[in-house]
mmCIF file of C-alpha atoms and ligand atoms in Angstrom:
data_model
loop_
_atom_site.group_PDB
_atom_site.id
_atom_site.type_symbol
_atom_site.label_atom_id
_atom_site.label_comp_id
_atom_site.label_asym_id
_atom_site.label_seq_id
_atom_site.Cartn_x
_atom_site.Cartn_y
_atom_site.Cartn_z
ATOM 1 C CA MET A 1477 49.030 108.060 84.750
ATOM 2 C CA VAL A 1478 48.202 110.488 87.551
ATOM 3 C CA ALA A 1479 45.793 113.205 86.445
ATOM 4 C CA PRO A 1480 47.319 116.695 86.713
ATOM 5 C CA VAL A 1481 46.026 118.700 89.687
ATOM 6 C CA LYS A 1482 43.860 121.561 88.408
ATOM 7 C CA GLN A 1483 45.418 124.806 89.573
ATOM 8 C CA PRO A 1484 42.973 127.560 90.556
ATOM 9 C CA GLU A 1485 42.808 130.340 87.997
ATOM 10 C CA ALA A 1486 44.230 133.638 89.175
ATOM 11 C CA HIS A 1487 41.462 136.056 90.087
ATOM 12 C CA ILE A 1488 41.151 138.871 87.550
ATOM 13 C CA PRO A 1489 39.797 141.932 89.371
ATOM 14 C CA VAL A 1490 36.442 142.944 87.917
ATOM 15 C CA LEU A 1491 35.811 146.616 86.997
ATOM 16 C CA ARG A 1492 39.252 147.389 88.457
ATOM 17 C CA ASP A 1493 39.828 150.714 86.646
ATOM 18 C CA GLU A 1494 36.279 151.877 87.295
ATOM 19 C CA VAL A 1495 36.603 151.051 91.020
ATOM 20 C CA LEU A 1496 39.927 152.875 91.176
ATOM 21 C CA SER A 1497 38.657 156.019 89.496
ATOM 22 C CA SER A 1498 35.510 155.972 91.650
ATOM 23 C CA LEU A 1499 37.523 155.738 94.862
ATOM 24 C CA SER A 1500 40.036 158.261 93.524
ATOM 25 C CA PRO A 1501 42.542 157.534 96.348
ATOM 26 C CA GLN A 1502 44.691 160.456 97.539
ATOM 27 C CA ASP A 1503 48.148 160.016 99.086
ATOM 28 C CA THR A 1504 46.928 160.829 102.592
ATOM 29 C CA ASP A 1505 43.842 158.591 102.390
ATOM 30 C CA THR A 1506 42.973 155.486 104.377
ATOM 31 C CA ILE A 1507 40.904 153.014 102.343
ATOM 32 C CA LEU A 1508 39.068 149.889 103.461
ATOM 33 C CA ASP A 1509 38.943 146.982 101.011
ATOM 34 C CA GLY A 1510 36.293 144.792 102.682
ATOM 35 C CA THR A 1511 36.692 141.828 100.298
ATOM 36 C CA PHE A 1512 40.437 141.397 99.775
ATOM 37 C CA GLY A 1513 40.296 138.116 97.753
ATOM 38 C CA ALA A 1514 43.467 138.009 95.660
ATOM 39 C CA GLY A 1515 44.151 141.642 96.515
ATOM 40 C CA GLY A 1516 43.391 143.057 93.051
ATOM 41 C CA TYR A 1517 41.695 146.239 94.276
ATOM 42 C CA SER A 1518 44.088 146.719 97.201
ATOM 43 C CA ARG A 1519 47.035 146.439 94.805
ATOM 44 C CA ALA A 1520 45.478 148.923 92.368
ATOM 45 C CA ILE A 1521 45.013 151.467 95.193
ATOM 46 C CA LEU A 1522 48.493 150.913 96.651
ATOM 47 C CA GLU A 1523 50.236 151.122 93.271
ATOM 48 C CA ASN A 1524 48.370 154.238 92.185
ATOM 49 C CA SER A 1525 48.652 156.323 95.364
ATOM 50 C CA LYS A 1526 50.453 156.453 98.695
ATOM 51 C CA ALA A 1527 47.206 155.676 100.533
ATOM 52 C CA VAL A 1528 47.094 153.197 103.417
ATOM 53 C CA VAL A 1529 44.837 150.173 102.867
ATOM 54 C CA TYR A 1530 43.106 148.035 105.492
ATOM 55 C CA ALA A 1531 41.877 144.837 103.844
ATOM 56 C CA ILE A 1532 39.402 142.342 105.302
ATOM 57 C CA ASP A 1533 38.584 138.802 104.198
ATOM 58 C CA ARG A 1534 36.802 135.957 105.978
ATOM 59 C CA ASP A 1535 38.664 133.306 103.950
ATOM 60 C CA PRO A 1536 41.849 132.091 105.694
ATOM 61 C CA SER A 1537 43.503 131.364 102.319
ATOM 62 C CA ALA A 1538 42.947 134.975 101.191
ATOM 63 C CA ILE A 1539 44.630 136.080 104.433
ATOM 64 C CA ILE A 1540 47.713 133.979 103.568
ATOM 65 C CA THR A 1541 47.897 135.765 100.176
ATOM 66 C CA GLY A 1542 47.460 139.072 101.982
ATOM 67 C CA ARG A 1543 50.266 138.425 104.476
ATOM 68 C CA LYS A 1544 52.686 137.926 101.562
ATOM 69 C CA MET A 1545 51.449 141.076 99.861
ATOM 70 C CA GLU A 1546 51.817 143.142 103.059
ATOM 71 C CA LYS A 1547 55.600 142.750 102.709
ATOM 72 C CA GLU A 1548 55.563 144.378 99.247
ATOM 73 C CA PHE A 1549 54.040 147.628 100.481
ATOM 74 C CA ASP A 1550 56.166 148.703 103.374
ATOM 75 C CA GLY A 1551 53.553 149.131 106.106
ATOM 76 C CA ARG A 1552 50.839 150.532 103.828
ATOM 77 C CA LEU A 1553 48.763 147.304 103.644
ATOM 78 C CA HIS A 1554 47.144 145.778 106.746
ATOM 79 C CA VAL A 1555 45.245 142.524 106.244
ATOM 80 C CA LEU A 1556 42.574 141.577 108.784
ATOM 81 C CA GLU A 1557 40.716 138.270 109.043
ATOM 82 C CA GLY A 1558 36.976 138.541 109.625
ATOM 83 C CA CYS A 1559 33.678 139.644 108.112
ATOM 84 C CA PHE A 1560 33.251 143.078 106.580
ATOM 85 C CA SER A 1561 30.051 143.530 108.589
ATOM 86 C CA ASP A 1562 32.440 143.864 111.559
ATOM 87 C CA MET A 1563 34.566 146.516 109.819
ATOM 88 C CA GLU A 1564 34.121 149.045 112.638
ATOM 89 C CA GLN A 1565 35.406 146.621 115.292
ATOM 90 C CA LEU A 1566 38.189 145.230 113.055
ATOM 91 C CA LEU A 1567 39.437 148.743 112.269
ATOM 92 C CA ALA A 1568 39.168 149.722 115.944
ATOM 93 C CA THR A 1569 41.739 146.990 116.754
ATOM 94 C CA GLN A 1570 44.128 148.998 114.531
ATOM 95 C CA GLY A 1571 43.218 152.324 116.151
ATOM 96 C CA VAL A 1572 41.282 153.469 113.060
ATOM 97 C CA SER A 1573 37.820 155.015 113.416
ATOM 98 C CA THR A 1574 37.213 156.663 110.022
ATOM 99 C CA VAL A 1575 38.268 155.978 106.442
ATOM 100 C CA ASP A 1576 38.176 157.882 103.158
ATOM 101 C CA GLY A 1577 36.918 155.025 101.019
ATOM 102 C CA VAL A 1578 35.217 151.656 101.336
ATOM 103 C CA VAL A 1579 35.090 149.094 98.545
ATOM 104 C CA LEU A 1580 33.171 145.815 98.594
ATOM 105 C CA ASP A 1581 33.347 143.249 95.782
ATOM 106 C CA ILE A 1582 30.504 140.959 96.770
ATOM 107 C CA GLY A 1583 30.700 137.298 95.914
ATOM 108 C CA VAL A 1584 33.232 134.520 95.468
ATOM 109 C CA SER A 1585 36.735 134.702 94.060
ATOM 110 C CA SER A 1586 38.009 132.621 91.126
ATOM 111 C CA MET A 1587 40.253 130.741 93.569
ATOM 112 C CA GLN A 1588 37.230 129.749 95.659
ATOM 113 C CA ILE A 1589 35.237 128.597 92.610
ATOM 114 C CA ASP A 1590 38.102 126.755 90.938
ATOM 115 C CA GLN A 1591 39.302 124.807 93.980
ATOM 116 C CA ALA A 1592 37.023 121.756 93.893
ATOM 117 C CA GLU A 1593 37.643 121.024 97.582
ATOM 118 C CA ARG A 1594 35.936 124.307 98.580
ATOM 119 C CA GLY A 1595 32.677 122.902 97.164
ATOM 120 C CA PHE A 1596 31.399 126.060 95.408
ATOM 121 C CA SER A 1597 31.300 124.650 91.902
ATOM 122 C CA PHE A 1598 28.936 122.348 90.050
ATOM 123 C CA MET A 1599 31.604 122.020 87.328
ATOM 124 C CA ASN A 1600 34.308 120.467 89.537
ATOM 125 C CA ASP A 1601 33.284 117.659 91.856
ATOM 126 C CA GLY A 1602 34.124 118.266 95.506
ATOM 127 C CA PRO A 1603 32.634 118.119 99.002
ATOM 128 C CA LEU A 1604 29.369 120.059 99.307
ATOM 129 C CA ASP A 1605 30.896 122.786 101.484
ATOM 130 C CA MET A 1606 30.691 126.432 100.200
ATOM 131 C CA ARG A 1607 31.897 128.043 103.450
ATOM 132 C CA MET A 1608 34.113 131.043 102.707
ATOM 133 C CA SER A 1609 35.506 131.002 106.233
ATOM 134 C CA SER A 1610 35.825 127.177 106.252
ATOM 135 C CA SER A 1611 33.845 127.091 109.524
ATOM 136 C CA GLY A 1612 30.191 126.856 110.600
ATOM 137 C CA THR A 1613 27.263 125.230 108.783
ATOM 138 C CA SER A 1614 28.190 123.748 105.395
ATOM 139 C CA ALA A 1615 25.981 123.355 102.319
ATOM 140 C CA ALA A 1616 25.857 119.589 103.026
ATOM 141 C CA ASP A 1617 24.528 120.307 106.561
ATOM 142 C CA VAL A 1618 21.733 122.397 105.039
ATOM 143 C CA VAL A 1619 20.858 119.966 102.236
ATOM 144 C CA ASN A 1620 20.862 116.912 104.527
ATOM 145 C CA ASN A 1621 19.094 118.373 107.580
ATOM 146 C CA TYR A 1622 16.696 121.165 106.624
ATOM 147 C CA ASP A 1623 13.067 120.249 106.002
ATOM 148 C CA GLU A 1624 11.299 120.580 102.660
ATOM 149 C CA ASP A 1625 9.735 123.972 103.448
ATOM 150 C CA GLN A 1626 13.042 125.464 104.602
ATOM 151 C CA LEU A 1627 14.862 124.221 101.498
ATOM 152 C CA THR A 1628 12.076 125.492 99.235
ATOM 153 C CA GLU A 1629 12.292 128.922 100.854
ATOM 154 C CA ILE A 1630 16.073 129.081 100.445
ATOM 155 C CA PHE A 1631 15.965 128.012 96.778
ATOM 156 C CA ARG A 1632 13.073 130.354 95.979
ATOM 157 C CA ASN A 1633 14.198 133.448 97.893
ATOM 158 C CA LEU A 1634 17.957 133.279 97.412
ATOM 159 C CA GLY A 1635 18.139 131.488 94.048
ATOM 160 C CA GLU A 1636 14.940 132.831 92.497
ATOM 161 C CA GLU A 1637 14.457 129.215 91.321
ATOM 162 C CA LYS A 1638 10.986 128.622 89.840
ATOM 163 C CA HIS A 1639 11.103 124.892 90.593
ATOM 164 C CA ALA A 1640 12.263 125.322 94.212
ATOM 165 C CA GLY A 1641 9.542 123.053 95.660
ATOM 166 C CA LEU A 1642 10.169 120.253 93.181
ATOM 167 C CA ILE A 1643 13.904 120.231 93.930
ATOM 168 C CA ALA A 1644 13.435 120.457 97.722
ATOM 169 C CA ARG A 1645 10.984 117.535 97.659
ATOM 170 C CA ALA A 1646 13.365 115.343 95.644
ATOM 171 C CA ILE A 1647 16.299 116.175 97.959
ATOM 172 C CA VAL A 1648 14.322 115.238 101.075
ATOM 173 C CA LYS A 1649 13.253 111.946 99.424
ATOM 174 C CA ASP A 1650 16.686 110.985 98.029
ATOM 175 C CA ARG A 1651 18.763 111.815 101.101
ATOM 176 C CA VAL A 1652 17.041 109.066 103.152
ATOM 177 C CA GLU A 1653 18.893 106.491 101.022
ATOM 178 C CA THR A 1654 22.081 108.449 100.326
ATOM 179 C CA PRO A 1655 22.972 111.724 102.052
ATOM 180 C CA PHE A 1656 24.327 114.448 99.765
ATOM 181 C CA GLU A 1657 28.067 114.718 100.184
ATOM 182 C CA THR A 1658 29.386 116.067 96.888
ATOM 183 C CA THR A 1659 28.655 118.932 94.527
ATOM 184 C CA LYS A 1660 28.284 116.455 91.655
ATOM 185 C CA GLN A 1661 25.519 114.519 93.465
ATOM 186 C CA LEU A 1662 23.466 117.669 93.928
ATOM 187 C CA ALA A 1663 24.183 119.078 90.461
ATOM 188 C CA GLU A 1664 23.140 115.780 88.824
ATOM 189 C CA LEU A 1665 19.886 115.641 90.771
ATOM 190 C CA VAL A 1666 18.978 119.204 89.786
ATOM 191 C CA GLU A 1667 19.974 118.590 86.178
ATOM 192 C CA ARG A 1668 17.784 115.444 86.025
ATOM 193 C CA LEU A 1669 14.778 117.207 87.571
ATOM 194 C CA LEU A 1670 15.017 120.302 85.393
ATOM 195 C CA ARG A 1671 15.832 118.533 82.104
ATOM 196 C CA PRO A 1672 12.253 118.723 80.755
ATOM 197 C CA PHE A 1673 12.078 122.472 81.508
ATOM 198 C CA THR A 1674 15.582 123.091 80.123
ATOM 199 C CA LYS A 1675 14.579 121.424 76.816
ATOM 200 C CA ALA A 1676 11.485 123.620 76.610
ATOM 201 C CA SER A 1677 13.443 126.840 77.160
ATOM 202 C CA LYS A 1678 16.123 125.699 74.664
ATOM 203 C CA LYS A 1679 13.371 125.398 72.066
ATOM 204 C CA LYS A 1680 12.316 128.971 72.817
ATOM 205 C CA GLY A 1681 15.934 129.956 72.052
ATOM 206 C CA LYS A 1682 16.847 131.038 75.615
ATOM 207 C CA LYS A 1683 20.549 131.229 76.581
ATOM 208 C CA LYS A 1684 21.872 127.992 78.096
ATOM 209 C CA THR A 1685 23.025 128.139 81.717
ATOM 210 C CA ASN A 1686 23.747 125.156 83.928
ATOM 211 C CA PRO A 1687 20.437 124.129 85.545
ATOM 212 C CA ALA A 1688 22.137 123.893 88.964
ATOM 213 C CA THR A 1689 23.312 127.535 88.881
ATOM 214 C CA LYS A 1690 20.460 128.985 90.930
ATOM 215 C CA ILE A 1691 20.453 126.200 93.544
ATOM 216 C CA PHE A 1692 24.207 126.576 94.085
ATOM 217 C CA GLN A 1693 23.849 130.362 94.295
ATOM 218 C CA ALA A 1694 21.058 130.022 96.872
ATOM 219 C CA LEU A 1695 23.040 127.622 99.062
ATOM 220 C CA ARG A 1696 26.172 129.769 98.865
ATOM 221 C CA ILE A 1697 24.302 132.919 99.848
ATOM 222 C CA TYR A 1698 22.568 131.081 102.701
ATOM 223 C CA VAL A 1699 25.652 129.308 104.068
ATOM 224 C CA ASN A 1700 27.646 132.561 104.114
ATOM 225 C CA ASP A 1701 24.721 134.731 105.260
ATOM 226 C CA GLU A 1702 25.626 137.013 102.377
ATOM 227 C CA LEU A 1703 22.569 139.286 102.291
ATOM 228 C CA CYS A 1704 22.720 139.972 106.008
ATOM 229 C CA GLU A 1705 26.471 140.616 105.671
ATOM 230 C CA LEU A 1706 25.789 143.112 102.900
ATOM 231 C CA GLU A 1707 23.033 144.889 104.806
ATOM 232 C CA ARG A 1708 25.218 145.216 107.915
ATOM 233 C CA GLY A 1709 28.262 146.099 105.805
ATOM 234 C CA LEU A 1710 26.453 149.009 104.152
ATOM 235 C CA GLU A 1711 25.339 150.360 107.534
ATOM 236 C CA ALA A 1712 28.860 149.992 108.927
ATOM 237 C CA ALA A 1713 30.367 151.767 105.900
ATOM 238 C CA LYS A 1714 27.990 154.678 106.516
ATOM 239 C CA LYS A 1715 29.347 154.937 110.075
ATOM 240 C CA ILE A 1716 33.072 154.776 109.299
ATOM 241 C CA LEU A 1717 33.228 156.888 106.128
ATOM 242 C CA ALA A 1718 34.510 160.433 106.687
ATOM 243 C CA PRO A 1719 32.623 163.289 104.963
ATOM 244 C CA GLY A 1720 33.603 163.185 101.278
ATOM 245 C CA GLY A 1721 34.574 159.505 101.578
ATOM 246 C CA ARG A 1722 33.649 157.221 98.701
ATOM 247 C CA LEU A 1723 31.638 154.003 98.806
ATOM 248 C CA ALA A 1724 32.055 151.606 95.850
ATOM 249 C CA ILE A 1725 30.117 148.342 95.688
ATOM 250 C CA VAL A 1726 30.511 145.697 92.999
ATOM 251 C CA SER A 1727 27.792 143.045 92.910
ATOM 252 C CA PHE A 1728 27.032 140.116 90.657
ATOM 253 C CA HIS A 1729 23.355 139.358 90.914
ATOM 254 C CA SER A 1730 20.075 141.142 91.221
ATOM 255 C CA LEU A 1731 19.390 140.307 94.895
ATOM 256 C CA GLU A 1732 22.561 142.079 96.022
ATOM 257 C CA ASP A 1733 22.326 144.906 93.530
ATOM 258 C CA ARG A 1734 18.730 145.565 94.588
ATOM 259 C CA MET A 1735 19.860 145.850 98.216
ATOM 260 C CA VAL A 1736 22.660 148.257 97.324
ATOM 261 C CA LYS A 1737 20.343 150.308 95.110
ATOM 262 C CA THR A 1738 17.618 150.488 97.784
ATOM 263 C CA PHE A 1739 20.153 151.497 100.429
ATOM 264 C CA LEU A 1740 21.778 154.189 98.297
ATOM 265 C CA LEU A 1741 18.502 155.624 96.995
ATOM 266 C CA LYS A 1742 17.144 155.865 100.521
ATOM 267 C CA GLU A 1743 20.376 157.208 102.019
ATOM 268 C CA SER A 1744 20.721 159.829 99.280
ATOM 269 C CA GLY A 1745 17.144 161.053 99.685
ATOM 270 C CA ASN A 1746 16.140 159.630 96.310
ATOM 271 C CA THR A 1747 13.488 157.238 97.593
ATOM 272 C CA PRO A 1748 10.861 157.046 94.851
ATOM 273 C CA ARG A 1749 7.598 158.710 95.821
ATOM 274 C CA GLY A 1750 4.992 155.917 96.275
ATOM 275 C CA SER A 1751 2.076 157.965 94.988
ATOM 276 C CA ARG A 1752 1.873 161.421 93.450
ATOM 277 C CA HIS A 1753 -0.887 162.168 95.987
ATOM 278 C CA LEU A 1754 1.542 161.614 98.890
ATOM 279 C CA PRO A 1755 4.259 164.053 100.020
ATOM 280 C CA ASP A 1756 7.678 163.506 98.415
ATOM 281 C CA PRO A 1757 9.844 161.945 101.189
ATOM 282 C CA SER A 1758 13.059 163.284 99.632
ATOM 283 C CA ALA A 1759 11.690 166.839 99.917
ATOM 284 C CA SER A 1760 11.552 166.662 103.714
ATOM 285 C CA THR A 1761 13.707 169.187 105.534
ATOM 286 C CA THR A 1762 13.710 167.674 109.009
ATOM 287 C CA SER A 1763 17.165 166.835 110.306
ATOM 288 C CA THR A 1764 16.346 163.111 110.489
ATOM 289 C CA ASP A 1765 15.817 163.019 106.731
ATOM 290 C CA LYS A 1766 19.099 164.581 105.640
ATOM 291 C CA PRO A 1767 20.950 162.306 103.223
ATOM 292 C CA ALA A 1768 24.057 160.418 104.340
ATOM 293 C CA PHE A 1769 25.221 159.883 100.751
ATOM 294 C CA LYS A 1770 25.230 161.675 97.431
ATOM 295 C CA LEU A 1771 25.141 159.426 94.367
ATOM 296 C CA LEU A 1772 28.291 159.850 92.271
ATOM 297 C CA LYS A 1773 26.387 158.366 89.365
ATOM 298 C CA LYS A 1774 22.737 157.404 89.063
ATOM 299 C CA GLY A 1775 22.437 153.760 88.045
ATOM 300 C CA THR A 1776 25.245 151.262 87.622
ATOM 301 C CA ILE A 1777 28.635 151.171 85.943
ATOM 302 C CA LYS A 1778 29.049 148.019 83.835
ATOM 303 C CA PRO A 1779 32.145 146.340 82.372
ATOM 304 C CA SER A 1780 33.307 147.464 78.933
ATOM 305 C CA GLU A 1781 33.243 145.151 75.905
ATOM 306 C CA ALA A 1782 37.036 144.915 76.145
ATOM 307 C CA GLU A 1783 36.828 143.727 79.748
ATOM 308 C CA LEU A 1784 34.147 141.161 78.885
ATOM 309 C CA GLU A 1785 36.392 139.771 76.162
ATOM 310 C CA ARG A 1786 39.251 139.416 78.648
ATOM 311 C CA ASN A 1787 37.183 138.078 81.534
ATOM 312 C CA ALA A 1788 33.881 136.268 81.007
ATOM 313 C CA ARG A 1789 33.318 136.215 84.793
ATOM 314 C CA ALA A 1790 32.785 139.991 84.721
ATOM 315 C CA ARG A 1791 29.595 139.407 82.701
ATOM 316 C CA SER A 1792 26.994 140.145 85.359
ATOM 317 C CA SER A 1793 29.031 142.592 87.451
ATOM 318 C CA ARG A 1794 27.870 146.134 88.183
ATOM 319 C CA LEU A 1795 29.282 148.942 90.268
ATOM 320 C CA ARG A 1796 27.420 151.544 92.306
ATOM 321 C CA VAL A 1797 29.227 154.519 93.796
ATOM 322 C CA ALA A 1798 28.280 157.212 96.308
ATOM 323 C CA VAL A 1799 29.991 159.933 98.340
ATOM 324 C CA ARG A 1800 29.455 160.344 102.089
ATOM 325 C CA THR A 1801 27.928 163.660 103.122
ATOM 326 C CA GLU A 1802 28.631 165.598 106.337
ATOM 327 C CA GLU A 1803 25.487 164.217 107.990
ATOM 328 C CA PRO A 1804 26.215 162.164 111.148
ATOM 329 C CA ALA A 1805 25.283 158.483 110.740
ATOM 330 C CA SER A 1806 22.945 158.464 113.728
ATOM 331 C CA SER A 1807 20.560 161.106 112.322
ATOM 332 C CA THR A 1808 20.194 159.641 108.837
ATOM 333 C CA PRO A 1809 17.309 157.397 107.777
ATOM 334 C CA LYS A 1810 17.737 153.677 108.380
ATOM 335 C CA ALA A 1811 18.080 151.390 105.370
ATOM 336 C CA VAL A 1812 15.088 149.305 104.386
ATOM 337 C CA GLU A 1813 15.095 145.866 105.992
ATOM 338 C CA VAL A 1814 15.337 143.232 103.269
ATOM 339 C CA SER A 1815 13.824 139.915 104.297
ATOM 340 C CA ILE A 1816 15.188 136.781 102.668
HETATM 341 C C1 SAM B 1971 35.038 138.546 94.481
HETATM 342 S S1 SAM B 1971 36.283 138.219 95.673
HETATM 343 C C2 SAM B 1971 37.145 139.739 95.801
HETATM 344 C C3 SAM B 1971 38.247 139.891 94.790
HETATM 345 C C4 SAM B 1971 39.086 141.119 94.973
HETATM 346 N N1 SAM B 1971 38.333 142.335 94.715
HETATM 347 C C5 SAM B 1971 40.299 141.070 94.052
HETATM 348 O O1 SAM B 1971 40.408 141.929 93.173
HETATM 349 O O2 SAM B 1971 41.126 140.189 94.204
HETATM 350 C C6 SAM B 1971 35.366 138.250 97.148
HETATM 351 C C7 SAM B 1971 36.179 137.971 98.382
HETATM 352 O O3 SAM B 1971 35.436 138.489 99.469
HETATM 353 C C8 SAM B 1971 35.433 137.579 100.523
HETATM 354 N N2 SAM B 1971 34.166 137.814 101.232
HETATM 355 C C9 SAM B 1971 32.910 137.615 100.791
HETATM 356 N N3 SAM B 1971 32.030 137.993 101.721
HETATM 357 C C10 SAM B 1971 32.746 138.455 102.760
HETATM 358 C C11 SAM B 1971 32.383 139.007 104.031
HETATM 359 N N4 SAM B 1971 31.122 139.140 104.392
HETATM 360 N N5 SAM B 1971 33.378 139.410 104.859
HETATM 361 C C12 SAM B 1971 34.679 139.291 104.488
HETATM 362 N N6 SAM B 1971 35.069 138.742 103.320
HETATM 363 C C13 SAM B 1971 34.119 138.347 102.463
HETATM 364 C C14 SAM B 1971 35.534 136.217 99.889
HETATM 365 O O4 SAM B 1971 36.116 135.297 100.798
HETATM 366 C C15 SAM B 1971 36.421 136.502 98.672
HETATM 367 O O5 SAM B 1971 37.764 136.287 98.979
#
């Protein structure tokens, strides 16, 4: 009997209502959805206002979904293929230079995770790929060609994996015999190496997560240059948002959320004072220090219990929201460089 083909789960938009109320789209607004995915946020905006939406995605299959959806909204949805870090240039091709809202939902969609052939998942065996745009360097290229130090750095910095060195060493040794081609091969190696540590943490009563989670996260972030994309995306959003425009960012892990937090604190003049003996940087009145954003809410907005019951994938999501001030982008302080 032929095994049934596993259909990708539909993507349930995370923090949808919270994103919508944060953006608060007006009928005359132009909104940029920088991570279209299955179009959950774009649809929410289009169905709840007469705003025009420009939606970007780097994944060709998301663009196919978007083309179909464009027809439903009578010229109010425009789907653009590319990276959100290039939002200024992509919007310029449409004759748009400013927008009233920017939303980014950082990470992978359910369709990307659930389609084994995309290679994002350690649960479904597939080629070790992980490229959102289906082009460029794949996870297999990295795992089979990078040296031990490079792999250790990727696993440690982007996966926050304590045993990064151990895993990198084993990969470099094993790949001489058999190159890594599938997600299962890599997941099994990591599981075998981390088994003794997993048992120890189980005894301490820690929550069980798949041991390969952090290694897969690190490779995915590296392959898609996600932190650099986010850093450039935040800067670009600052440039294209009109005064009063809203910025809403949903992230799923601490590396991204830390970047968003650092950017927004700095850009809103809320940089923590390093020492009480030093002058407060946010108290400066020079024109170069005027804030580009005002925080709509200090801290993050998290999913409700009801949402978590409906959608377990919303578990680690958090939303940060800010409003663009009148200050021109060029005279505002630059975001902190985050090295990976
Ligand atoms: C979490 S999903 C977005 C889901 C969407 N909010 C919805 O409700 O359907 C993230 C999407 O962003 C895309 N993406 C991630 N990083 C991107 C980038 N730097 N530029 C453009 N698209 C990106 C991915 O391909 C994926 O389709």
